[in-house]
mmCIF file of C-alpha atoms in Angstrom:
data_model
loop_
_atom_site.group_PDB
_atom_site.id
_atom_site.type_symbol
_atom_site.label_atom_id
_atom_site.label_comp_id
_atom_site.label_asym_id
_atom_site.label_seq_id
_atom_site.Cartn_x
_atom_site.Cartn_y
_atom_site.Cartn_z
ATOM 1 C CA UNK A 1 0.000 0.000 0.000
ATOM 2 C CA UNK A 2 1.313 3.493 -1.032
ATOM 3 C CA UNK A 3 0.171 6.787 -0.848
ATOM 4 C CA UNK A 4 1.187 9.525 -3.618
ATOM 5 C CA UNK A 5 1.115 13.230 -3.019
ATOM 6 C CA UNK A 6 0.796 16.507 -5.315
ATOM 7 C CA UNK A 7 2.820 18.878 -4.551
ATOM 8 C CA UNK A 8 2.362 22.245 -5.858
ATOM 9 C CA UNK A 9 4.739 24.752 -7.281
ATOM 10 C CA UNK A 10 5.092 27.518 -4.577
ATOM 11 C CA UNK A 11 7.385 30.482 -5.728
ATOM 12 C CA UNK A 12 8.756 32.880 -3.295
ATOM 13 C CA UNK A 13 9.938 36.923 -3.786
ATOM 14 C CA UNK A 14 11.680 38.073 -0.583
ATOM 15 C CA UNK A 15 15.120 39.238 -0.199
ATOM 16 C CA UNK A 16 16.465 36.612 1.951
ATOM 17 C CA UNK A 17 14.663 32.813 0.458
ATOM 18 C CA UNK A 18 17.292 31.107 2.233
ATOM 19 C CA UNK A 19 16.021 32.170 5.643
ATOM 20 C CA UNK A 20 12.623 31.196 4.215
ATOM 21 C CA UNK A 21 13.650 27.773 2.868
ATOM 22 C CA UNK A 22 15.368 27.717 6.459
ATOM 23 C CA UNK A 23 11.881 27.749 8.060
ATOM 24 C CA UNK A 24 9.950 25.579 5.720
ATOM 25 C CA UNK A 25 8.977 21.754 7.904
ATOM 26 C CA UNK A 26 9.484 18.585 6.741
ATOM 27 C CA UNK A 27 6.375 16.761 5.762
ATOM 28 C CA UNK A 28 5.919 13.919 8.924
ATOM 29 C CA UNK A 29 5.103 11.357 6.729
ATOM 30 C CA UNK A 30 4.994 8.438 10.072
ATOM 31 C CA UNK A 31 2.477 10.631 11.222
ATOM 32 C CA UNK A 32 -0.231 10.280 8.117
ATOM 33 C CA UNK A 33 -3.988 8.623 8.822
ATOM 34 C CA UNK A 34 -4.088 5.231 7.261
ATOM 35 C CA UNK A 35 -6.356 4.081 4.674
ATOM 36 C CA UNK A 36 -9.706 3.188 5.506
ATOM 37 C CA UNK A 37 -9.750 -0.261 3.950
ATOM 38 C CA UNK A 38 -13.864 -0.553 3.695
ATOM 39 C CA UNK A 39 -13.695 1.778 0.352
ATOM 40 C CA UNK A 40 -11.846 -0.702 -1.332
ATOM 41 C CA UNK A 41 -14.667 -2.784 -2.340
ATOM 42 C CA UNK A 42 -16.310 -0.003 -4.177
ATOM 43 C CA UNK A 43 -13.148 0.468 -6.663
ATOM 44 C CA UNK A 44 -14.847 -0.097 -9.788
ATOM 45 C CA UNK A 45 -11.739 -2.678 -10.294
ATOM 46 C CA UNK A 46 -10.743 -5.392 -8.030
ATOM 47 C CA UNK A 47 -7.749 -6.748 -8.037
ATOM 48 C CA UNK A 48 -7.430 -9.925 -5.949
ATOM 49 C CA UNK A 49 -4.229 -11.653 -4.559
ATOM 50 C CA UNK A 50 -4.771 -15.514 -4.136
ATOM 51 C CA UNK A 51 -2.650 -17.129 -1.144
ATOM 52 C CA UNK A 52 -1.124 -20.081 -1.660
ATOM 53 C CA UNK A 53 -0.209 -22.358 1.180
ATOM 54 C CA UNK A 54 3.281 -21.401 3.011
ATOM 55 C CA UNK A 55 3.050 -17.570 1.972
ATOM 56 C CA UNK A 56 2.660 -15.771 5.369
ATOM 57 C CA UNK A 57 1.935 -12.623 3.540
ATOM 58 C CA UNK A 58 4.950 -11.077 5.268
ATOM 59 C CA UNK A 59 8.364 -10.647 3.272
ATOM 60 C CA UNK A 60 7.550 -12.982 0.948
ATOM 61 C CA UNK A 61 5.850 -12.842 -2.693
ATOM 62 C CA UNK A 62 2.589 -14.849 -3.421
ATOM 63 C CA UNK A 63 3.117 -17.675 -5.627
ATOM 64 C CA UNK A 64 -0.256 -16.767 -7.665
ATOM 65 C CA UNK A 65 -1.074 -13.510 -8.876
ATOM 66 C CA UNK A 66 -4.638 -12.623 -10.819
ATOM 67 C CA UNK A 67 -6.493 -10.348 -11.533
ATOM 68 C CA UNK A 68 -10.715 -11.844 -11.191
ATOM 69 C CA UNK A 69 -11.964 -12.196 -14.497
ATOM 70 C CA UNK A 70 -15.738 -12.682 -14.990
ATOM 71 C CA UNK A 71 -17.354 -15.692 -16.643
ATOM 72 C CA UNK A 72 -18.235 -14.433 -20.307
ATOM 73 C CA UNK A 73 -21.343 -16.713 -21.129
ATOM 74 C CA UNK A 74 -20.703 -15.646 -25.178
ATOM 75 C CA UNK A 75 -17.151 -17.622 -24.720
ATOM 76 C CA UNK A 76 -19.136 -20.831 -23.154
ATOM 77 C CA UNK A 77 -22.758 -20.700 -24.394
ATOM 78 C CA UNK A 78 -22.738 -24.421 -23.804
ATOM 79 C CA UNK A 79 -21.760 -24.543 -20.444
ATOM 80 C CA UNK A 80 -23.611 -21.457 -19.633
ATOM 81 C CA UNK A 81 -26.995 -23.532 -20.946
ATOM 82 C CA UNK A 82 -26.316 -26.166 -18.452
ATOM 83 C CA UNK A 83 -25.992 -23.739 -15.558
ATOM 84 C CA UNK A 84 -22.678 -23.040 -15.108
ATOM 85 C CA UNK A 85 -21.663 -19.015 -14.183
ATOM 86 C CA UNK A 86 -19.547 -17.048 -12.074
ATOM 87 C CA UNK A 87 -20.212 -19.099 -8.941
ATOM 88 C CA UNK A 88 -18.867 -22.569 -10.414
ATOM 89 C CA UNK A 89 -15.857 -20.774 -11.721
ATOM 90 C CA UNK A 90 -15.122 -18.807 -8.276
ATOM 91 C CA UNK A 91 -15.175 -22.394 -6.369
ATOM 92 C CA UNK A 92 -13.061 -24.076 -9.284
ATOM 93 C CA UNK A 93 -10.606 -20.797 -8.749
ATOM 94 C CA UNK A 94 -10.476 -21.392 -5.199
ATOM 95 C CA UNK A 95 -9.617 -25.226 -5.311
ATOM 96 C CA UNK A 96 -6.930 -24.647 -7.740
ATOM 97 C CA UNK A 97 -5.264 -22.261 -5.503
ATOM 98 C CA UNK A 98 -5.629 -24.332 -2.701
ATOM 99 C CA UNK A 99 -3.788 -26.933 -4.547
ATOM 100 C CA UNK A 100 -1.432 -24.672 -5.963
ATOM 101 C CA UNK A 101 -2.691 -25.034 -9.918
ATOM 102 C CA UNK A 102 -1.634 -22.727 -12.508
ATOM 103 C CA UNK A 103 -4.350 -20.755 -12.831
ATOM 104 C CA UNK A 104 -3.326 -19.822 -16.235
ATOM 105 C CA UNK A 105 -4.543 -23.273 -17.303
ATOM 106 C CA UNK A 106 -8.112 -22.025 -16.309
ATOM 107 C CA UNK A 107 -9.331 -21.066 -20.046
ATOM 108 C CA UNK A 108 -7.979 -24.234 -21.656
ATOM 109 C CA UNK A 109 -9.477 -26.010 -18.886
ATOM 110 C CA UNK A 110 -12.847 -24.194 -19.613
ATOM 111 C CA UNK A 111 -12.512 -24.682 -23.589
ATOM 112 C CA UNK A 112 -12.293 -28.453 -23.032
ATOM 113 C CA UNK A 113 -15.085 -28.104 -20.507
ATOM 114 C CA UNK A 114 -17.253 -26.195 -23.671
ATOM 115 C CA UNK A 115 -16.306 -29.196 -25.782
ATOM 116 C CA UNK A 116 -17.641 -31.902 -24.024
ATOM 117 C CA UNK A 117 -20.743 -29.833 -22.929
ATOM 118 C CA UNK A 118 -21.325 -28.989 -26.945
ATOM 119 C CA UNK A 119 -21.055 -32.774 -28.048
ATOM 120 C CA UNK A 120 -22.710 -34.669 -25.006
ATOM 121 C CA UNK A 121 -23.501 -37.991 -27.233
ATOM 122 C CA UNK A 122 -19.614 -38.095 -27.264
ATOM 123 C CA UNK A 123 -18.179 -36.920 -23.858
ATOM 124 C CA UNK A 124 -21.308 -37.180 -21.698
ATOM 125 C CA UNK A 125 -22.049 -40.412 -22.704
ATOM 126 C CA UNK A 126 -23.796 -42.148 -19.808
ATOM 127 C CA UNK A 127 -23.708 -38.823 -17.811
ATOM 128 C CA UNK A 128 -26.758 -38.148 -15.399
ATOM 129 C CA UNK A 129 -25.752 -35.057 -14.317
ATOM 130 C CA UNK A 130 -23.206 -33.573 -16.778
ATOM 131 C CA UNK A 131 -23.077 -30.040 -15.212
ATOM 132 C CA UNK A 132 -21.778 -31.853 -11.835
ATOM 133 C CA UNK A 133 -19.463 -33.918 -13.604
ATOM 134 C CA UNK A 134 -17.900 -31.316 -15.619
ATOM 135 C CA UNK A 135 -18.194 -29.155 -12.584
ATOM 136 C CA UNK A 136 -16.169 -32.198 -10.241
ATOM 137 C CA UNK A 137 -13.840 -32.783 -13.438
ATOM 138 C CA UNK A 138 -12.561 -28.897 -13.646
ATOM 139 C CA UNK A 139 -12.376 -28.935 -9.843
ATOM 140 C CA UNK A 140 -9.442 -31.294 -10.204
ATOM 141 C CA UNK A 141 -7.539 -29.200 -12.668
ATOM 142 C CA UNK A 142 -7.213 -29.554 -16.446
ATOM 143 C CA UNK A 143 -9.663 -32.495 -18.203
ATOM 144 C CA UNK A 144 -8.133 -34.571 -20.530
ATOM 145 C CA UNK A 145 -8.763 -33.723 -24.117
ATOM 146 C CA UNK A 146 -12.549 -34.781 -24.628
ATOM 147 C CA UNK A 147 -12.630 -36.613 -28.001
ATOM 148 C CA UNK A 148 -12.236 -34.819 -31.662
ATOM 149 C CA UNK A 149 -11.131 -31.946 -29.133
ATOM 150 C CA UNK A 150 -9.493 -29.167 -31.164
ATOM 151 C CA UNK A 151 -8.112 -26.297 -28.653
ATOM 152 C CA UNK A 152 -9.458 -22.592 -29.069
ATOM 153 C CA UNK A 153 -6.032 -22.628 -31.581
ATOM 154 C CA UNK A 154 -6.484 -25.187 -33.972
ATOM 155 C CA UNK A 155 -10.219 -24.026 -34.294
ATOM 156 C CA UNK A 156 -9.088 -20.606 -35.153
ATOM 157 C CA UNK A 157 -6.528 -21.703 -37.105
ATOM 158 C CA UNK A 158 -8.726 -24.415 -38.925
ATOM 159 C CA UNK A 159 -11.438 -21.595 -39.656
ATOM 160 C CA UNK A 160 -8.654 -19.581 -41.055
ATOM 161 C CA UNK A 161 -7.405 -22.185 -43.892
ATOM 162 C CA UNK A 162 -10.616 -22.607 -44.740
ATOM 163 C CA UNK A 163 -11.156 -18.877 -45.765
ATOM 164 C CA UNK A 164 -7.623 -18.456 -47.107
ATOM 165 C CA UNK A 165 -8.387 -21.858 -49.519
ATOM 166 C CA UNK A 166 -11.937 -20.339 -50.405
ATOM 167 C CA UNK A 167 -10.030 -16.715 -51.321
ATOM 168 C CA UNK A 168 -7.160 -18.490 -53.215
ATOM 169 C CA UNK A 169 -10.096 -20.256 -55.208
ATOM 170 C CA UNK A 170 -12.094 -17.175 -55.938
ATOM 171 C CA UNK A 171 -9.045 -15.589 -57.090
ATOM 172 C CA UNK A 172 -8.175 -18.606 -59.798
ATOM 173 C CA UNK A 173 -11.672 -18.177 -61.083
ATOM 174 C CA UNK A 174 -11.444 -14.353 -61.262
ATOM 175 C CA UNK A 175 -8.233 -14.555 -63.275
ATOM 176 C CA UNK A 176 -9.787 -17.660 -65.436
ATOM 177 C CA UNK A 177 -12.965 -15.514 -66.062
ATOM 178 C CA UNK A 178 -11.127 -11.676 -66.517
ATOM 179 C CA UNK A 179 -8.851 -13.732 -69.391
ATOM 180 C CA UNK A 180 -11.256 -15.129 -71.479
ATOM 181 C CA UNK A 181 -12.825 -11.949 -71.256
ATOM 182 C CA UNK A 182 -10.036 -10.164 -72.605
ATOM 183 C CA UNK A 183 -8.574 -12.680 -74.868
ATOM 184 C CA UNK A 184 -12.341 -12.822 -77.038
ATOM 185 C CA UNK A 185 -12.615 -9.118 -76.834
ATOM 186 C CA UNK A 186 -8.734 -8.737 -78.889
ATOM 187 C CA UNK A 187 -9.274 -8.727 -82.494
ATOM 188 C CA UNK A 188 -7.255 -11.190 -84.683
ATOM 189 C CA UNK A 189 -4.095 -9.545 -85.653
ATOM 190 C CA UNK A 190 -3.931 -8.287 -82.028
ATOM 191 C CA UNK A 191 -4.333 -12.090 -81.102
ATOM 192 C CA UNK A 192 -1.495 -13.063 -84.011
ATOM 193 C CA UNK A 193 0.697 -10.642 -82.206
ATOM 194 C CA UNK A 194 0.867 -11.897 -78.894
ATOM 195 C CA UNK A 195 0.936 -15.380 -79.816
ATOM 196 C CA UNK A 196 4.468 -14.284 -82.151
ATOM 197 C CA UNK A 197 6.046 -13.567 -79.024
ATOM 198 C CA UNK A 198 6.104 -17.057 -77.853
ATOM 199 C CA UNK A 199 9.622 -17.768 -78.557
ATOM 200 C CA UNK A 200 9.712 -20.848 -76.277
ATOM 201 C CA UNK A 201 7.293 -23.026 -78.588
ATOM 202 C CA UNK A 202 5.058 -23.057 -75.488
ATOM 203 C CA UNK A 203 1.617 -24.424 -74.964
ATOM 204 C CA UNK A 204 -0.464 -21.504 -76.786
ATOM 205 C CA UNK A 205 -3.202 -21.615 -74.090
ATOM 206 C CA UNK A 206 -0.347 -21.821 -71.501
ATOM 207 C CA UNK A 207 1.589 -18.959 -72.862
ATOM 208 C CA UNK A 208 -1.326 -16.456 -73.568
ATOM 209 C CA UNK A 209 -2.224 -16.760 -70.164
ATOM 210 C CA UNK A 210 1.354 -16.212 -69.183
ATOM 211 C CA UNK A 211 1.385 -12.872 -71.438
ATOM 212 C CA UNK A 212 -2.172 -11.901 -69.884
ATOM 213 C CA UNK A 213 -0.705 -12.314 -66.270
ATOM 214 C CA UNK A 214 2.420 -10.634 -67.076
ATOM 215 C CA UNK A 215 1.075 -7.311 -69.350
ATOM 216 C CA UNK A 216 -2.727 -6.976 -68.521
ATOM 217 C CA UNK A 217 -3.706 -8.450 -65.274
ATOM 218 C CA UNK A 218 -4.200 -6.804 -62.284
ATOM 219 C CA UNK A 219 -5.280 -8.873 -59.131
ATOM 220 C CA UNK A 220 -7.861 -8.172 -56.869
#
């Protein structure tokens, strides 16, 4: 705990400022009021130090660190639709410092968690109560990879291959299409003169494609 101070730019006229600066009192800084530690929980930000077992809290630094984060039901609709919330996640929190977990492992932990709640005939199979089981099965750290699990990652990843592959495709097809459009709308000797440049004996379709890409083209 720290307290900062603003001090303000005080100039003096006189003929003599040492004498003044002479007279001037040190600020008693032993003597301040302490902080009234019941305003604390109405910061609009609270920042919470988890204990660990062994750290007195005196000379010593805690061996976890975080900062609460709420549950975001929009990152776990799944698990939200089965009940889970804040409350689940607080107690998990709590047992994995107890334990001494890395809490970092907490969203991977809740990403396999969404998994198995989004493909129950899979990971639930046999399950009578799958929000207690999921709840017991975070409670004892990270789950073990459901089945066809693909981390927050790979999905991400995965999704963007997908759209690169679709792009690449549309722009083979836009170069296919913009060609033929070109190539019908040269007249004949304009045709006769690009294919006289093919000095290599190449495949005429292959090499008036080449010339199209090289001296007309221009990509999307």
């Amino acid at each position: 705990v720290y307290t900062s101070y603003r001090i303000r730019e005080v100039e003096y006229c006189c003929p003599n400022p040492d004498a003044v600066a002479a007279r001037l009192k040190k600020a008693q800084f032993l003597s301040l009021p302490k902080i009234d530690r019941s305003i604390l929980g109405n910061l609009s930000i609270s920042h919470t130090r988890a204990r660990t077992r062994g750290d007195s809290g005196e000379g010593s630094a805690p061996k976890a660190d975080c900062v609460t984060v709420p549950f975001d039901p929009d990152l776990y609709p799944h698990l939200t639709a089965l009940g889970f919330g804040p409350g689940q996640l607080a107690q998990i929190r709590e047992t994995w410092t107890q334990r001494e977990l890395d809490l970092n492992g907490l969203p991977e932990a809740l990403d396999r968690a969404e998994w198995m709640a989004a493909h129950p005939e899979e990971c639930l199979k046999g399950v009578d109560r799958p929000l207690g089981y999921i709840f017991r099965s975070l409670k004892n750290g990270i789950p073990s990879p459901p089945p066809g699990y693909l981390s927050r990652k790979e999905r991400v990843a995965k999704e963007l291959r997908k759209q690169a592959e679709r792009i690449r495709e549309l722009e083979k097809q836009h170069f296919e299409d913009s060609f033929l459009v070109w190539w019908h709308s040269l007249s004949d000797d304009e045709r006769r003169q690009i294919d006289s440049t093919n000095k290599t004996r190449a495949m005429w379709d292959v090499h008036r494609r080449e010339y199209y890409r090289q001296h007309v083209y221009k990509p999307l």
